[in-house]
PDB file of C-alpha atoms in Angstrom:
ATOM      1  CA  GLN A1241     133.662 -58.390 -30.535  1.00 91.00           C
ATOM      2  CA  VAL A1242     133.057 -61.788 -28.986  1.00 95.00           C
ATOM      3  CA  GLN A1243     133.341 -61.955 -25.216  1.00 97.00           C
ATOM      4  CA  LEU A1244     133.190 -64.941 -22.862  1.00 98.00           C
ATOM      5  CA  GLN A1245     132.601 -64.733 -19.128  1.00 98.00           C
ATOM      6  CA  GLU A1246     132.855 -67.549 -16.603  1.00 98.00           C
ATOM      7  CA  SER A1247     130.673 -67.594 -13.496  1.00 97.00           C
ATOM      8  CA  GLY A1248     130.187 -69.925 -10.558  1.00 96.00           C
ATOM      9  CA  PRO A1249     131.317 -70.693  -7.003  1.00 96.00           C
ATOM     10  CA  GLY A1250     134.950 -70.031  -6.176  1.00 95.00           C
ATOM     11  CA  LEU A1251     135.029 -72.622  -3.411  1.00 97.00           C
ATOM     12  CA  VAL A1252     133.870 -76.233  -3.633  1.00 98.00           C
ATOM     13  CA  LYS A1253     134.121 -78.923  -0.963  1.00 97.00           C
ATOM     14  CA  PRO A1254     135.929 -82.208  -1.676  1.00 97.00           C
ATOM     15  CA  SER A1255     133.722 -84.953  -3.184  1.00 97.00           C
ATOM     16  CA  GLN A1256     131.157 -82.372  -4.343  1.00 98.00           C
ATOM     17  CA  THR A1257     130.419 -81.214  -7.896  1.00 98.00           C
ATOM     18  CA  LEU A1258     132.046 -78.156  -9.438  1.00 98.00           C
ATOM     19  CA  SER A1259     129.622 -76.183 -11.629  1.00 98.00           C
ATOM     20  CA  LEU A1260     130.553 -73.291 -13.909  1.00 98.00           C
ATOM     21  CA  THR A1261     128.747 -71.395 -16.645  1.00 98.00           C
ATOM     22  CA  CYS A1262     130.199 -69.471 -19.577  1.00 98.00           C
ATOM     23  CA  THR A1263     128.110 -66.658 -21.044  1.00 98.00           C
ATOM     24  CA  VAL A1264     128.921 -65.682 -24.624  1.00 97.00           C
ATOM     25  CA  SER A1265     128.210 -62.186 -25.945  1.00 96.00           C
ATOM     26  CA  GLY A1266     128.877 -60.587 -29.319  1.00 94.00           C
ATOM     27  CA  GLY A1267     128.166 -63.809 -31.183  1.00 92.00           C
ATOM     28  CA  SER A1268     125.730 -66.708 -31.195  1.00 92.00           C
ATOM     29  CA  ILE A1269     126.607 -70.192 -29.984  1.00 93.00           C
ATOM     30  CA  SER A1270     123.957 -71.429 -32.429  1.00 90.00           C
ATOM     31  CA  SER A1271     125.852 -70.090 -35.453  1.00 86.00           C
ATOM     32  CA  GLY A1272     127.399 -73.529 -35.794  1.00 81.00           C
ATOM     33  CA  ASP A1273     130.790 -72.196 -36.809  1.00 86.00           C
ATOM     34  CA  TYR A1274     132.628 -72.990 -33.571  1.00 93.00           C
ATOM     35  CA  TYR A1275     133.152 -75.415 -30.744  1.00 94.00           C
ATOM     36  CA  TRP A1276     132.925 -74.210 -27.162  1.00 96.00           C
ATOM     37  CA  SER A1277     135.561 -75.438 -24.740  1.00 97.00           C
ATOM     38  CA  TRP A1278     136.581 -75.615 -21.110  1.00 98.00           C
ATOM     39  CA  ILE A1279     140.278 -75.486 -20.216  1.00 98.00           C
ATOM     40  CA  ARG A1280     141.867 -75.359 -16.777  1.00 98.00           C
ATOM     41  CA  GLN A1281     145.197 -74.344 -15.283  1.00 98.00           C
ATOM     42  CA  PRO A1282     146.273 -75.374 -11.763  1.00 97.00           C
ATOM     43  CA  PRO A1283     148.157 -72.615  -9.931  1.00 96.00           C
ATOM     44  CA  GLY A1284     151.691 -72.334 -11.308  1.00 95.00           C
ATOM     45  CA  LYS A1285     151.149 -75.151 -13.791  1.00 96.00           C
ATOM     46  CA  GLY A1286     150.262 -75.667 -17.439  1.00 96.00           C
ATOM     47  CA  LEU A1287     147.025 -75.812 -19.401  1.00 97.00           C
ATOM     48  CA  GLU A1288     144.735 -78.843 -19.549  1.00 96.00           C
ATOM     49  CA  TRP A1289     141.898 -79.224 -22.038  1.00 96.00           C
ATOM     50  CA  ILE A1290     138.725 -80.503 -20.366  1.00 97.00           C
ATOM     51  CA  GLY A1291     136.372 -80.826 -23.309  1.00 95.00           C
ATOM     52  CA  TYR A1292     134.156 -79.062 -25.808  1.00 94.00           C
ATOM     53  CA  ILE A1293     130.594 -78.915 -27.040  1.00 94.00           C
ATOM     54  CA  TYR A1294     128.972 -78.042 -30.342  1.00 92.00           C
ATOM     55  CA  TYR A1295     125.711 -76.072 -30.433  1.00 89.00           C
ATOM     56  CA  SER A1296     123.855 -79.287 -31.311  1.00 91.00           C
ATOM     57  CA  GLY A1297     124.964 -80.829 -28.020  1.00 90.00           C
ATOM     58  CA  SER A1298     127.709 -83.096 -29.359  1.00 92.00           C
ATOM     59  CA  THR A1299     130.534 -83.355 -26.852  1.00 93.00           C
ATOM     60  CA  TYR A1300     134.140 -84.512 -26.678  1.00 92.00           C
ATOM     61  CA  TYR A1301     135.992 -84.906 -23.395  1.00 93.00           C
ATOM     62  CA  ASN A1302     139.563 -85.365 -22.230  1.00 92.00           C
ATOM     63  CA  PRO A1303     139.829 -89.139 -21.636  1.00 90.00           C
ATOM     64  CA  SER A1304     141.525 -88.539 -18.278  1.00 92.00           C
ATOM     65  CA  LEU A1305     138.475 -86.607 -17.003  1.00 95.00           C
ATOM     66  CA  LYS A1306     135.690 -88.168 -19.034  1.00 93.00           C
ATOM     67  CA  SER A1307     134.168 -90.173 -16.183  1.00 95.00           C
ATOM     68  CA  ARG A1308     133.619 -87.009 -14.107  1.00 97.00           C
ATOM     69  CA  VAL A1309     132.840 -84.333 -16.711  1.00 98.00           C
ATOM     70  CA  THR A1310     129.600 -83.124 -18.261  1.00 98.00           C
ATOM     71  CA  ILE A1311     129.439 -80.153 -20.622  1.00 97.00           C
ATOM     72  CA  SER A1312     126.044 -78.850 -21.700  1.00 97.00           C
ATOM     73  CA  VAL A1313     124.732 -75.960 -23.776  1.00 95.00           C
ATOM     74  CA  ASP A1314     121.744 -73.631 -23.470  1.00 94.00           C
ATOM     75  CA  THR A1315     121.394 -71.872 -26.812  1.00 92.00           C
ATOM     76  CA  SER A1316     118.423 -69.798 -25.585  1.00 94.00           C
ATOM     77  CA  LYS A1317     120.697 -68.141 -23.035  1.00 96.00           C
ATOM     78  CA  ASN A1318     123.822 -68.284 -25.240  1.00 95.00           C
ATOM     79  CA  GLN A1319     125.589 -70.166 -22.472  1.00 96.00           C
ATOM     80  CA  PHE A1320     127.439 -73.420 -21.997  1.00 97.00           C
ATOM     81  CA  SER A1321     128.256 -75.105 -18.717  1.00 98.00           C
ATOM     82  CA  LEU A1322     130.719 -77.420 -17.023  1.00 98.00           C
ATOM     83  CA  LYS A1323     130.067 -79.928 -14.275  1.00 98.00           C
ATOM     84  CA  LEU A1324     132.961 -81.826 -12.700  1.00 98.00           C
ATOM     85  CA  SER A1325     131.986 -84.389 -10.093  1.00 97.00           C
ATOM     86  CA  SER A1326     133.815 -85.922  -7.133  1.00 97.00           C
ATOM     87  CA  VAL A1327     136.337 -83.106  -6.947  1.00 98.00           C
ATOM     88  CA  THR A1328     139.561 -83.248  -4.966  1.00 98.00           C
ATOM     89  CA  ALA A1329     142.285 -80.721  -4.196  1.00 97.00           C
ATOM     90  CA  ALA A1330     143.891 -81.685  -7.515  1.00 97.00           C
ATOM     91  CA  ASP A1331     140.973 -80.014  -9.296  1.00 98.00           C
ATOM     92  CA  THR A1332     141.895 -76.618  -7.833  1.00 98.00           C
ATOM     93  CA  ALA A1333     142.616 -74.447 -10.848  1.00 98.00           C
ATOM     94  CA  VAL A1334     141.740 -71.413 -12.898  1.00 98.00           C
ATOM     95  CA  TYR A1335     138.980 -72.550 -15.228  1.00 98.00           C
ATOM     96  CA  TYR A1336     138.704 -70.889 -18.635  1.00 98.00           C
ATOM     97  CA  CYS A1337     136.007 -71.104 -21.247  1.00 98.00           C
ATOM     98  CA  ALA A1338     137.130 -70.553 -24.835  1.00 98.00           C
ATOM     99  CA  ARG A1339     135.950 -70.637 -28.447  1.00 97.00           C
ATOM    100  CA  ASP A1340     137.587 -73.198 -30.733  1.00 95.00           C
ATOM    101  CA  VAL A1341     137.692 -72.169 -34.373  1.00 91.00           C
ATOM    102  CA  THR A1342     138.609 -75.565 -35.797  1.00 85.00           C
ATOM    103  CA  ALA A1343     137.503 -78.170 -33.199  1.00 83.00           C
ATOM    104  CA  ALA A1344     141.198 -79.007 -33.122  1.00 88.00           C
ATOM    105  CA  GLY A1345     142.556 -76.687 -30.471  1.00 88.00           C
ATOM    106  CA  SER A1346     142.591 -73.236 -32.064  1.00 94.00           C
ATOM    107  CA  PHE A1347     141.138 -71.197 -29.204  1.00 97.00           C
ATOM    108  CA  ASP A1348     140.760 -67.633 -30.488  1.00 96.00           C
ATOM    109  CA  TYR A1349     138.621 -66.108 -27.745  1.00 97.00           C
ATOM    110  CA  TRP A1350     138.964 -66.808 -24.026  1.00 98.00           C
ATOM    111  CA  GLY A1351     137.173 -65.792 -20.876  1.00 98.00           C
ATOM    112  CA  GLN A1352     139.179 -64.080 -18.167  1.00 97.00           C
ATOM    113  CA  GLY A1353     139.225 -67.272 -16.111  1.00 98.00           C
ATOM    114  CA  THR A1354     137.831 -68.050 -12.681  1.00 98.00           C
ATOM    115  CA  LEU A1355     139.721 -69.616  -9.792  1.00 98.00           C
ATOM    116  CA  VAL A1356     137.986 -72.585  -8.217  1.00 98.00           C
ATOM    117  CA  THR A1357     139.470 -73.871  -4.981  1.00 98.00           C
ATOM    118  CA  VAL A1358     138.585 -77.307  -3.653  1.00 98.00           C
ATOM    119  CA  SER A1359     138.801 -77.245   0.125  1.00 96.00           C
ATOM    120  CA  SER A1360     136.733 -78.144   3.158  1.00 95.00           C
TER     121      SER A1360
ATOM    122  CA  GLN B 408     153.262 -85.290 -17.326  1.00 50.00           C
ATOM    123  CA  SER B 409     152.198 -83.297 -20.387  1.00 60.00           C
ATOM    124  CA  ALA B 410     151.470 -85.051 -23.644  1.00 84.00           C
ATOM    125  CA  LEU B 411     153.636 -82.618 -25.624  1.00 95.00           C
ATOM    126  CA  THR B 412     157.209 -81.811 -24.581  1.00 97.00           C
ATOM    127  CA  GLN B 413     158.481 -78.239 -24.457  1.00 97.00           C
ATOM    128  CA  PRO B 414     161.686 -76.832 -22.954  1.00 97.00           C
ATOM    129  CA  ALA B 415     161.026 -75.345 -19.529  1.00 97.00           C
ATOM    130  CA  SER B 416     162.732 -72.078 -20.405  1.00 97.00           C
ATOM    131  CA  VAL B 417     164.412 -70.153 -23.183  1.00 98.00           C
ATOM    132  CA  SER B 418     165.980 -66.722 -23.219  1.00 97.00           C
ATOM    133  CA  GLY B 419     167.227 -64.144 -25.643  1.00 97.00           C
ATOM    134  CA  SER B 420     168.295 -60.542 -25.929  1.00 97.00           C
ATOM    135  CA  PRO B 421     166.220 -57.788 -27.545  1.00 97.00           C
ATOM    136  CA  GLY B 422     166.429 -57.969 -31.316  1.00 97.00           C
ATOM    137  CA  GLN B 423     167.503 -61.604 -31.379  1.00 97.00           C
ATOM    138  CA  SER B 424     165.483 -64.583 -32.578  1.00 97.00           C
ATOM    139  CA  ILE B 425     164.492 -67.561 -30.475  1.00 98.00           C
ATOM    140  CA  THR B 426     162.785 -70.863 -31.231  1.00 98.00           C
ATOM    141  CA  ILE B 427     160.618 -72.939 -28.910  1.00 98.00           C
ATOM    142  CA  SER B 428     160.123 -76.607 -29.754  1.00 98.00           C
ATOM    143  CA  CYS B 429     157.099 -78.801 -29.116  1.00 98.00           C
ATOM    144  CA  THR B 430     157.632 -82.535 -29.485  1.00 97.00           C
ATOM    145  CA  GLY B 431     154.839 -85.062 -29.718  1.00 95.00           C
ATOM    146  CA  THR B 432     154.166 -88.272 -31.572  1.00 93.00           C
ATOM    147  CA  SER B 433     152.720 -89.449 -34.848  1.00 92.00           C
ATOM    148  CA  SER B 434     149.319 -89.548 -33.102  1.00 90.00           C
ATOM    149  CA  ASP B 435     149.272 -85.822 -32.493  1.00 92.00           C
ATOM    150  CA  VAL B 436     151.840 -83.304 -33.801  1.00 95.00           C
ATOM    151  CA  GLY B 437     153.145 -85.587 -36.528  1.00 95.00           C
ATOM    152  CA  GLY B 438     149.764 -86.800 -37.653  1.00 93.00           C
ATOM    153  CA  TYR B 439     147.833 -83.589 -38.159  1.00 94.00           C
ATOM    154  CA  ASN B 440     148.428 -79.989 -39.188  1.00 96.00           C
ATOM    155  CA  TYR B 441     146.555 -78.776 -36.131  1.00 96.00           C
ATOM    156  CA  VAL B 442     149.267 -77.301 -33.930  1.00 97.00           C
ATOM    157  CA  SER B 443     148.567 -74.021 -32.167  1.00 98.00           C
ATOM    158  CA  TRP B 444     150.722 -71.733 -30.033  1.00 98.00           C
ATOM    159  CA  TYR B 445     149.597 -69.514 -27.151  1.00 98.00           C
ATOM    160  CA  GLN B 446     151.221 -66.633 -25.298  1.00 98.00           C
ATOM    161  CA  GLN B 447     150.287 -66.104 -21.651  1.00 98.00           C
ATOM    162  CA  HIS B 448     151.329 -63.170 -19.530  1.00 98.00           C
ATOM    163  CA  PRO B 449     151.066 -63.514 -15.710  1.00 96.00           C
ATOM    164  CA  GLY B 450     147.507 -63.388 -14.470  1.00 95.00           C
ATOM    165  CA  LYS B 451     146.069 -63.216 -17.988  1.00 97.00           C
ATOM    166  CA  ALA B 452     144.242 -65.619 -20.260  1.00 98.00           C
ATOM    167  CA  PRO B 453     146.277 -67.241 -23.044  1.00 98.00           C
ATOM    168  CA  LYS B 454     146.341 -65.539 -26.445  1.00 98.00           C
ATOM    169  CA  LEU B 455     146.324 -67.453 -29.729  1.00 98.00           C
ATOM    170  CA  MET B 456     149.490 -66.637 -31.691  1.00 98.00           C
ATOM    171  CA  ILE B 457     149.657 -69.408 -34.311  1.00 98.00           C
ATOM    172  CA  TYR B 458     147.083 -71.954 -35.504  1.00 97.00           C
ATOM    173  CA  ASP B 459     147.177 -74.828 -37.985  1.00 96.00           C
ATOM    174  CA  VAL B 460     150.995 -74.998 -37.623  1.00 97.00           C
ATOM    175  CA  SER B 461     151.885 -71.740 -39.334  1.00 97.00           C
ATOM    176  CA  ASN B 462     148.875 -69.423 -39.632  1.00 97.00           C
ATOM    177  CA  ARG B 463     148.754 -66.123 -37.747  1.00 97.00           C
ATOM    178  CA  PRO B 464     145.421 -64.736 -36.526  1.00 95.00           C
ATOM    179  CA  SER B 465     144.611 -61.195 -37.519  1.00 95.00           C
ATOM    180  CA  GLY B 466     146.458 -58.720 -35.324  1.00 95.00           C
ATOM    181  CA  VAL B 467     149.359 -60.991 -34.361  1.00 97.00           C
ATOM    182  CA  SER B 468     152.775 -59.593 -35.267  1.00 97.00           C
ATOM    183  CA  ASN B 469     154.580 -61.188 -38.197  1.00 96.00           C
ATOM    184  CA  ARG B 470     157.558 -61.559 -35.875  1.00 98.00           C
ATOM    185  CA  PHE B 471     155.836 -64.759 -34.760  1.00 98.00           C
ATOM    186  CA  SER B 472     156.036 -67.764 -37.067  1.00 98.00           C
ATOM    187  CA  GLY B 473     155.359 -71.481 -36.794  1.00 98.00           C
ATOM    188  CA  SER B 474     156.573 -74.604 -38.526  1.00 98.00           C
ATOM    189  CA  LYS B 475     156.602 -78.367 -38.193  1.00 98.00           C
ATOM    190  CA  SER B 476     158.943 -81.218 -39.061  1.00 97.00           C
ATOM    191  CA  GLY B 477     157.910 -84.748 -38.291  1.00 97.00           C
ATOM    192  CA  ASN B 478     156.700 -84.992 -34.705  1.00 97.00           C
ATOM    193  CA  THR B 479     158.162 -81.620 -33.659  1.00 98.00           C
ATOM    194  CA  ALA B 480     156.570 -78.216 -34.090  1.00 98.00           C
ATOM    195  CA  SER B 481     158.388 -74.946 -33.542  1.00 98.00           C
ATOM    196  CA  LEU B 482     157.527 -71.359 -32.712  1.00 98.00           C
ATOM    197  CA  THR B 483     160.043 -68.731 -33.777  1.00 98.00           C
ATOM    198  CA  ILE B 484     160.001 -65.172 -32.493  1.00 98.00           C
ATOM    199  CA  SER B 485     162.214 -62.761 -34.385  1.00 97.00           C
ATOM    200  CA  GLY B 486     163.255 -59.266 -33.343  1.00 97.00           C
ATOM    201  CA  LEU B 487     162.674 -60.131 -29.685  1.00 98.00           C
ATOM    202  CA  GLN B 488     161.003 -57.387 -27.654  1.00 97.00           C
ATOM    203  CA  ALA B 489     160.569 -56.912 -23.925  1.00 97.00           C
ATOM    204  CA  GLU B 490     156.813 -57.489 -24.171  1.00 97.00           C
ATOM    205  CA  ASP B 491     157.426 -60.954 -25.640  1.00 98.00           C
ATOM    206  CA  GLU B 492     158.484 -62.149 -22.179  1.00 98.00           C
ATOM    207  CA  ALA B 493     155.744 -64.598 -21.233  1.00 98.00           C
ATOM    208  CA  ASP B 494     154.856 -68.281 -21.036  1.00 98.00           C
ATOM    209  CA  TYR B 495     154.256 -70.054 -24.333  1.00 98.00           C
ATOM    210  CA  TYR B 496     152.185 -73.200 -24.792  1.00 98.00           C
ATOM    211  CA  CYS B 497     151.732 -75.434 -27.797  1.00 98.00           C
ATOM    212  CA  SER B 498     148.673 -77.574 -28.423  1.00 97.00           C
ATOM    213  CA  SER B 499     147.792 -80.279 -30.877  1.00 96.00           C
ATOM    214  CA  TYR B 500     144.792 -82.224 -32.006  1.00 94.00           C
ATOM    215  CA  THR B 501     145.036 -85.946 -31.344  1.00 91.00           C
ATOM    216  CA  SER B 502     142.822 -88.914 -32.005  1.00 83.00           C
ATOM    217  CA  SER B 503     144.830 -91.762 -30.536  1.00 70.00           C
ATOM    218  CA  SER B 504     141.677 -93.109 -28.918  1.00 70.00           C
ATOM    219  CA  THR B 505     139.066 -90.411 -29.167  1.00 75.00           C
ATOM    220  CA  PRO B 506     139.431 -86.925 -30.650  1.00 75.00           C
ATOM    221  CA  TYR B 507     140.757 -84.397 -28.180  1.00 89.00           C
ATOM    222  CA  VAL B 508     143.305 -81.649 -27.599  1.00 93.00           C
ATOM    223  CA  VAL B 509     146.621 -81.910 -25.780  1.00 94.00           C
ATOM    224  CA  PHE B 510     148.868 -79.118 -24.514  1.00 96.00           C
ATOM    225  CA  GLY B 511     152.577 -78.860 -23.933  1.00 96.00           C
ATOM    226  CA  GLY B 512     153.918 -78.148 -20.478  1.00 96.00           C
ATOM    227  CA  GLY B 513     154.791 -74.561 -21.349  1.00 97.00           C
ATOM    228  CA  THR B 514     158.005 -72.607 -21.914  1.00 98.00           C
ATOM    229  CA  LYS B 515     159.013 -69.504 -19.985  1.00 98.00           C
ATOM    230  CA  LEU B 516     160.580 -66.954 -22.330  1.00 98.00           C
ATOM    231  CA  THR B 517     162.903 -64.457 -20.664  1.00 97.00           C
ATOM    232  CA  VAL B 518     164.039 -61.371 -22.558  1.00 97.00           C
ATOM    233  CA  LEU B 519     167.435 -60.492 -21.133  1.00 93.00           C
TER     234      LEU B 519
END
């Protein structure tokens, strides 16, 4: 059974960089069968796709966030990470990592989500 | 503003059928057979219910079905049950400028 777990600070100051890591267990990121995504959900609002990465390091980002987002992968640790720079209160959200079966938005496994609050 | 348009809420009685629509454009819903639907209960992560317009993952009840016509996709839930009460989101692949994924704004399903 594949499991994903997000980790990282729950509080980030405005203008700083948000950093989160997703650890995958029960399956290998290096298998090459999936894309690994970050998705966020502001409190009380809908879902927003941030981007995804393939085990080779190829990335695709949401155009609205592209200038501030970096997603990387560490296959030796079976982890992938998110960095979002220059954060503001609008970036306050529950951040999920998820596995995409088709690279087209079919997210079959999700982490439990982690709330990141941007506040001074 | 979400890229895909969903009704804010729908409701139905136990045993009835309901349909949730998801309207996009020819650059997303209408252009590809890559529409997915997610169910989200309060405080929980979303759960994949339908992928590639009409395919059900293993373990998802056959009461859930998906379809598409033109730029609008639909999720139908038949034999409504109390546990179906949740938020539902659609998503679609799009490549209007660069390949990425867009979500609908979500629909709150109330079982009366």
